[in-house]
Amino acid sequence: MKENVIDYFISLVKIDSESRDEREIALKIKEDLITLGAEVKFDNANEKTGGNIGNLYAYFPGKIEKKPILFCAHFDTVVPGKGVKPIITDGMITSDKTTVLGADDKSGIAEIIYAIKEIKEQNSAHAPIEVLFTISEEIGLLGAKYLDYSLIKSKIGYALDSHKVGEITIGAPSQNSMKYVIVGKEAHAGAEPENGINAIKIAAEAIAKMPLGRIDEETTCNIGVISGGKATNIIPNEVIMHAEARSHSPEKLEKITEQMSAILQETAANYRLEDFQAKVLIEVREEYRAFRLSEDDEVVQLAKRAAEKTGLEFETSVGGGGSDANIFNRNGLKVAVAGTGMNRVHTVQEFILTKDLENGKL
């Protein structure tokens, strides 16, 4: 292993690990955990995710009689995440701007590993520690969804997968993903346009009626991908749209999801020919459910005491995105999301400060 957390992080981001291709980094981390004295095991979640390796679980027996605590992060990165070339400039680590950096979430991995390394080197008394590194988080929290939960002994834990060091996210929204297929009728655009129904026009008209973006302080929705059409001389008979809705309120999530679908259906209903009626095929999938921890929960108070002990400024927040913590909380664990220092994630401008890597492992 590298001498410090910064060098270790640099070594991790150089390993390609886009979603469903986490095997190389997982095998390296397995050996590092064994070196630190862990009992390790892979589950078979990859059989359901289509990846090349499962979630990695590790257990460190405690030196004091206390309840175990879970620490987790995820192996995978978003695209483009292959061939990362990290650059350190004035205490900031970036990529060469042709790829993401991978601080999401290799900063979490590095900080967990090096926190445990320091505990071992200092021979500190500690509760039993469970470590979980998941696969395919970036493509739907799949590793957490298909985790073998019989492995987990802890009742509380931390997912190191957020921005500001010292900040604990204690709530996150539910998310629905929607796929809409708008079915029109094909015709020659120049010779007989009146015999066609333009699916792109239906989509445009419907989108113009939708309340997109931030709906209120708890709710957002977005249409992110649209595809359709074959050529300029053909009336397009199909458009596929992918959308999402998020809310901390189950009722509001259901309402905005139904509203978006209804607008599409009502718009399509206005487009008909003597022998054809436009229609919309709708698929709605629940990605994850909201969670909300109390400021008084043990997992929050424990983080607060740890921050005070190490001199970090502590604060709590409620997030707008999902993480493995949504799935863990749904499965009976109380897991908060801890900041690692990652910034501008999911972009080629992603960066992390070296001081945040150092502080994050505290």
Coordinates of C-alpha atoms in Angstrom, one line a residue:
M1 CA 0.0 0.0 0.0
K2 CA 1.0 3.6 -0.6
E3 CA 2.5 5.6 2.3
N4 CA -0.3 8.2 2.4
V5 CA -4.0 8.6 1.4
I6 CA -3.2 11.0 -1.4
D7 CA -0.8 8.6 -3.2
Y8 CA -3.2 5.8 -2.6
F9 CA -6.1 7.8 -4.1
I10 CA -4.0 8.6 -7.1
S11 CA -3.3 4.9 -7.6
L12 CA -7.0 4.1 -7.4
V13 CA -8.1 6.6 -10.0
K14 CA -5.6 5.2 -12.5
I15 CA -7.6 1.9 -12.4
D16 CA -10.5 1.7 -14.9
S17 CA -13.7 0.9 -13.1
E18 CA -16.7 2.1 -15.1
S19 CA -20.0 0.4 -14.1
R20 CA -20.1 -3.3 -14.6
D21 CA -16.3 -3.4 -15.0
E22 CA -15.1 -3.2 -11.4
R23 CA -13.1 -6.4 -11.2
E24 CA -9.6 -5.0 -11.3
I25 CA -10.1 -2.4 -8.6
A26 CA -12.1 -4.8 -6.5
L27 CA -9.3 -7.4 -6.5
K28 CA -6.8 -4.8 -5.5
I29 CA -8.9 -3.5 -2.7
K30 CA -9.5 -7.1 -1.5
E31 CA -5.7 -7.6 -1.1
D32 CA -5.3 -4.3 0.7
L33 CA -8.1 -5.2 3.2
I34 CA -6.5 -8.6 3.8
T35 CA -3.2 -6.9 4.5
L36 CA -5.0 -4.8 7.1
G37 CA -6.3 -7.9 8.8
A38 CA -9.9 -8.1 7.5
E39 CA -12.0 -11.1 6.8
V40 CA -13.2 -10.6 3.2
K41 CA -15.9 -11.9 0.9
F42 CA -17.5 -11.2 -2.4
D43 CA -21.2 -11.7 -2.9
N44 CA -22.9 -12.7 -6.2
A45 CA -24.7 -9.4 -6.9
N46 CA -23.0 -9.2 -10.3
E47 CA -25.0 -12.2 -11.5
K48 CA -28.0 -9.8 -11.4
T49 CA -26.2 -6.6 -12.5
G50 CA -24.4 -8.1 -15.4
G51 CA -21.0 -7.0 -14.0
N52 CA -17.7 -8.9 -13.7
I53 CA -17.5 -9.1 -9.9
G54 CA -19.7 -8.7 -6.9
N55 CA -19.9 -6.4 -3.9
L56 CA -16.9 -6.7 -1.6
Y57 CA -17.6 -7.1 2.2
A58 CA -14.9 -6.9 4.9
Y59 CA -15.0 -7.4 8.6
F60 CA -12.6 -6.2 11.3
P61 CA -13.2 -7.7 14.7
G62 CA -13.4 -5.1 17.5
K63 CA -11.1 -4.5 20.4
I64 CA -13.9 -3.3 22.6
E65 CA -17.4 -4.5 23.3
K66 CA -19.5 -2.2 21.1
K67 CA -21.9 -2.5 18.3
P68 CA -20.4 -2.8 14.8
I69 CA -20.4 0.2 12.4
L70 CA -20.6 0.0 8.6
F71 CA -18.6 2.1 6.3
C72 CA -19.3 1.9 2.6
A73 CA -18.4 3.4 -0.8
H74 CA -18.8 2.3 -4.4
F75 CA -16.2 1.0 -6.9
D76 CA -17.7 2.2 -10.1
T77 CA -17.4 5.5 -11.9
V78 CA -19.5 7.2 -14.6
V79 CA -18.4 7.4 -18.2
P80 CA -15.9 8.7 -19.4
G81 CA -13.8 6.9 -16.8
K82 CA -11.2 5.0 -18.7
G83 CA -7.6 6.1 -18.9
V84 CA -7.8 8.6 -16.1
K85 CA -4.6 10.8 -15.9
P86 CA -4.6 12.5 -12.5
I87 CA -2.9 15.9 -12.1
I88 CA -2.0 17.6 -8.9
T89 CA -1.7 21.4 -9.0
D90 CA -1.5 23.6 -5.9
G91 CA -3.2 21.1 -3.7
M92 CA -6.0 20.2 -6.2
I93 CA -6.3 16.9 -8.0
T94 CA -8.0 16.8 -11.4
S95 CA -8.0 14.7 -14.4
D96 CA -6.5 15.9 -17.7
K97 CA -10.1 17.0 -18.6
T98 CA -10.7 14.1 -21.1
T99 CA -12.2 11.9 -18.4
V100 CA -13.8 12.2 -15.0
L101 CA -11.4 12.1 -12.1
G102 CA -13.2 9.3 -10.2
A103 CA -13.2 11.0 -6.8
D104 CA -16.8 9.8 -6.9
D105 CA -16.3 7.5 -5.2
K106 CA -12.6 6.5 -5.0
S107 CA -12.1 9.3 -2.5
G108 CA -14.5 7.4 -0.3
I109 CA -12.7 4.1 -0.8
A110 CA -9.3 5.8 0.0
E111 CA -10.5 7.5 3.1
I112 CA -12.0 4.4 4.5
I113 CA -8.9 2.3 3.8
Y114 CA -6.6 4.8 5.3
A115 CA -8.7 5.5 8.4
I116 CA -8.5 1.8 9.1
K117 CA -4.8 1.7 8.3
E118 CA -4.2 4.4 10.9
I119 CA -6.3 2.7 13.5
K120 CA -4.3 -0.5 13.0
E121 CA -0.9 1.3 13.0
Q122 CA -1.8 3.2 16.2
N123 CA -3.3 0.0 17.8
S124 CA -6.4 2.0 18.7
A125 CA -9.3 0.4 20.5
H126 CA -12.3 0.3 18.2
A127 CA -15.7 -1.3 17.8
P128 CA -16.1 -4.0 15.2
I129 CA -15.9 -2.4 11.7
E130 CA -17.7 -3.6 8.6
V131 CA -16.7 -2.3 5.2
L132 CA -18.7 -2.6 2.1
F133 CA -17.6 -1.6 -1.4
T134 CA -20.5 -1.8 -3.9
I135 CA -20.7 -2.3 -7.6
S136 CA -22.8 -0.5 -10.3
E137 CA -24.0 2.3 -8.0
E138 CA -23.9 4.8 -10.8
I139 CA -26.3 2.9 -13.0
G140 CA -29.2 2.5 -10.5
L141 CA -27.7 1.6 -7.1
L142 CA -27.7 -2.0 -8.4
G143 CA -25.0 -3.3 -6.1
A144 CA -26.9 -2.2 -3.0
K145 CA -30.2 -3.4 -4.4
Y146 CA -28.8 -6.9 -5.0
L147 CA -26.6 -7.1 -1.9
D148 CA -26.7 -10.2 0.3
Y149 CA -27.9 -8.4 3.4
S150 CA -27.3 -11.4 5.6
L151 CA -23.6 -10.4 5.5
I152 CA -24.3 -7.1 7.4
K153 CA -24.2 -7.1 11.2
S154 CA -24.3 -3.4 11.8
K155 CA -27.5 -1.4 12.4
I156 CA -25.9 2.0 11.6
G157 CA -23.3 3.2 9.1
Y158 CA -22.0 5.8 6.7
A159 CA -21.8 5.9 3.0
L160 CA -18.8 8.1 2.0
D161 CA -20.3 9.5 -1.2
S162 CA -20.9 13.2 -0.9
H163 CA -19.2 16.6 -1.2
K164 CA -18.2 18.6 1.9
V165 CA -16.0 16.9 4.5
G166 CA -17.7 17.2 7.9
E167 CA -21.2 17.3 6.4
I168 CA -23.6 14.5 6.9
T169 CA -26.6 14.0 4.6
I170 CA -29.5 12.8 6.7
G171 CA -32.2 12.7 4.0
A172 CA -32.6 12.1 0.3
P173 CA -35.6 11.8 -2.1
S174 CA -37.4 9.0 -3.8
Q175 CA -36.9 8.8 -7.6
N176 CA -39.1 7.4 -10.4
S177 CA -37.7 6.8 -13.9
M178 CA -40.0 7.0 -16.8
K179 CA -39.8 5.9 -20.4
Y180 CA -42.3 7.3 -22.9
V181 CA -42.7 5.9 -26.4
I182 CA -44.8 8.2 -28.5
V183 CA -46.3 6.4 -31.5
G184 CA -47.3 8.4 -34.5
K185 CA -47.7 7.4 -38.2
E186 CA -45.0 7.4 -40.9
A187 CA -45.6 9.2 -44.2
H188 CA -43.6 11.0 -46.9
A189 CA -42.9 14.4 -45.6
G190 CA -43.1 16.0 -49.1
A191 CA -45.6 14.0 -51.0
E192 CA -48.3 13.2 -48.4
P193 CA -47.6 14.8 -45.0
E194 CA -51.3 14.9 -44.2
N195 CA -51.3 11.1 -44.1
G196 CA -48.8 11.1 -41.2
I197 CA -48.8 12.0 -37.6
N198 CA -45.5 13.6 -36.4
A199 CA -44.4 12.0 -33.1
I200 CA -41.8 14.7 -32.6
K201 CA -44.5 17.3 -32.8
I202 CA -46.5 15.5 -30.1
A203 CA -43.5 15.3 -27.9
A204 CA -42.7 19.0 -28.3
E205 CA -46.2 20.0 -27.6
A206 CA -46.4 17.9 -24.5
I207 CA -43.0 19.0 -23.1
A208 CA -44.1 22.6 -23.5
K209 CA -47.0 21.9 -21.1
M210 CA -44.9 20.1 -18.5
P211 CA -43.7 21.7 -15.3
L212 CA -40.1 20.7 -15.5
G213 CA -37.2 21.5 -13.2
R214 CA -37.8 22.4 -9.5
I215 CA -41.4 22.0 -8.7
D216 CA -41.1 23.0 -5.0
E217 CA -38.6 22.6 -2.2
E218 CA -39.1 18.8 -2.1
T219 CA -39.8 17.9 -5.8
T220 CA -38.0 18.0 -9.1
C221 CA -38.5 16.5 -12.5
N222 CA -36.6 16.3 -15.8
I223 CA -36.7 15.0 -19.3
G224 CA -33.1 14.1 -20.1
V225 CA -33.0 12.0 -23.3
I226 CA -35.0 12.2 -26.5
S227 CA -34.5 10.1 -29.6
G228 CA -36.6 9.7 -32.8
G229 CA -36.9 10.2 -36.5
K230 CA -35.1 8.6 -39.4
A231 CA -34.8 11.3 -42.1
T232 CA -36.0 14.7 -42.9
N233 CA -38.3 13.4 -45.7
I234 CA -40.1 11.0 -43.4
I235 CA -42.8 12.0 -40.9
P236 CA -41.4 10.5 -37.7
N237 CA -43.6 7.7 -36.3
E238 CA -41.8 7.2 -33.0
V239 CA -40.1 9.2 -30.3
I240 CA -38.6 7.7 -27.1
M241 CA -38.2 10.0 -24.1
H242 CA -36.5 9.1 -20.8
A243 CA -37.4 11.2 -17.8
E244 CA -37.2 11.2 -14.0
A245 CA -39.0 12.7 -11.0
R246 CA -37.8 13.0 -7.5
S247 CA -39.4 14.1 -4.2
H248 CA -39.0 13.7 -0.5
S249 CA -42.8 13.3 -0.4
P250 CA -44.3 10.1 -1.7
E251 CA -47.6 11.9 -2.5
K252 CA -45.8 14.6 -4.5
L253 CA -43.7 12.1 -6.4
E254 CA -46.8 10.2 -7.4
K255 CA -48.6 13.4 -8.4
I256 CA -45.8 14.7 -10.6
T257 CA -45.3 11.3 -12.2
E258 CA -48.9 11.0 -13.0
Q259 CA -49.1 14.6 -14.3
M260 CA -46.3 14.1 -16.8
S261 CA -47.9 10.9 -18.1
A262 CA -51.3 12.5 -18.3
I263 CA -50.0 15.5 -20.3
L264 CA -48.5 13.1 -22.9
Q265 CA -51.6 11.0 -23.1
E266 CA -53.9 14.0 -23.5
T267 CA -51.7 15.5 -26.1
A268 CA -51.5 12.3 -28.2
A269 CA -55.2 11.9 -28.0
N270 CA -55.6 15.1 -30.1
Y271 CA -53.7 13.6 -33.0
R272 CA -55.8 11.2 -35.1
L273 CA -56.5 10.2 -38.7
E274 CA -59.4 8.3 -40.1
D275 CA -57.5 5.1 -39.7
F276 CA -55.0 5.9 -37.0
Q277 CA -54.8 7.2 -33.4
A278 CA -51.6 8.4 -31.9
K279 CA -50.7 6.9 -28.5
V280 CA -48.1 6.9 -25.8
L281 CA -46.6 3.8 -24.2
I282 CA -45.5 4.5 -20.6
E283 CA -43.2 2.6 -18.3
V284 CA -42.6 3.9 -14.7
R285 CA -39.9 2.3 -12.6
E286 CA -39.1 3.1 -8.9
E287 CA -35.4 3.6 -8.6
Y288 CA -35.2 4.1 -4.8
R289 CA -37.2 5.4 -1.9
A290 CA -36.7 8.5 0.2
F291 CA -35.1 8.3 3.7
R292 CA -34.9 10.8 6.5
L293 CA -32.9 10.4 9.7
S294 CA -33.4 12.4 12.8
E295 CA -30.8 14.8 14.2
D296 CA -31.1 12.7 17.4
D297 CA -30.3 9.4 15.7
E298 CA -27.3 7.6 17.0
V299 CA -25.6 7.6 13.6
V300 CA -25.9 11.4 13.4
Q301 CA -24.8 12.0 17.0
L302 CA -21.8 9.7 16.6
A303 CA -20.6 11.6 13.5
K304 CA -21.1 14.9 15.4
R305 CA -18.9 13.7 18.3
A306 CA -16.2 12.4 15.9
A307 CA -16.1 15.8 14.0
E308 CA -15.8 17.7 17.3
K309 CA -13.0 15.4 18.4
T310 CA -11.0 15.9 15.2
G311 CA -11.7 19.6 14.9
L312 CA -13.9 19.4 11.8
E313 CA -16.9 21.7 11.3
F314 CA -20.0 19.5 11.5
E315 CA -23.3 20.1 9.8
T316 CA -26.2 18.1 8.5
S317 CA -28.1 18.5 5.2
V318 CA -30.9 17.0 3.2
G319 CA -29.8 16.1 -0.3
G320 CA -31.5 16.0 -3.7
G321 CA -29.8 12.9 -5.1
G322 CA -29.9 9.2 -4.4
S323 CA -27.1 7.0 -3.2
D324 CA -26.6 3.5 -1.8
A325 CA -27.9 4.9 1.5
N326 CA -31.4 5.1 0.1
I327 CA -31.3 1.3 -0.4
F328 CA -29.6 0.6 2.9
N329 CA -32.2 2.6 4.9
R330 CA -35.0 0.8 3.0
N331 CA -33.4 -2.5 4.2
G332 CA -33.5 -1.6 7.9
L333 CA -30.1 0.0 8.3
K334 CA -29.7 3.6 9.5
V335 CA -27.0 4.9 7.1
A336 CA -26.1 8.6 6.6
V337 CA -24.0 10.0 3.7
A338 CA -20.7 11.5 4.6
G339 CA -18.8 14.0 2.6
T340 CA -15.3 13.1 1.1
G341 CA -14.4 16.4 -0.6
M342 CA -15.4 15.4 -4.1
N343 CA -16.5 18.3 -6.3
R344 CA -18.1 18.7 -9.8
V345 CA -18.8 15.0 -10.0
H346 CA -20.0 13.4 -13.2
T347 CA -18.1 15.9 -15.3
V348 CA -14.6 16.2 -16.7
Q349 CA -14.1 19.2 -14.4
E350 CA -14.3 16.9 -11.3
F351 CA -11.7 17.7 -8.6
I352 CA -10.8 17.1 -5.0
L353 CA -8.4 19.0 -2.7
T354 CA -5.6 17.1 -1.1
K355 CA -6.5 18.6 2.3
D356 CA -10.0 17.2 2.0
L357 CA -8.6 13.7 1.4
E358 CA -6.5 14.1 4.5
N359 CA -9.4 15.4 6.6
G360 CA -11.9 12.9 5.2
K361 CA -10.0 9.9 6.7
L362 CA -10.3 11.4 10.1

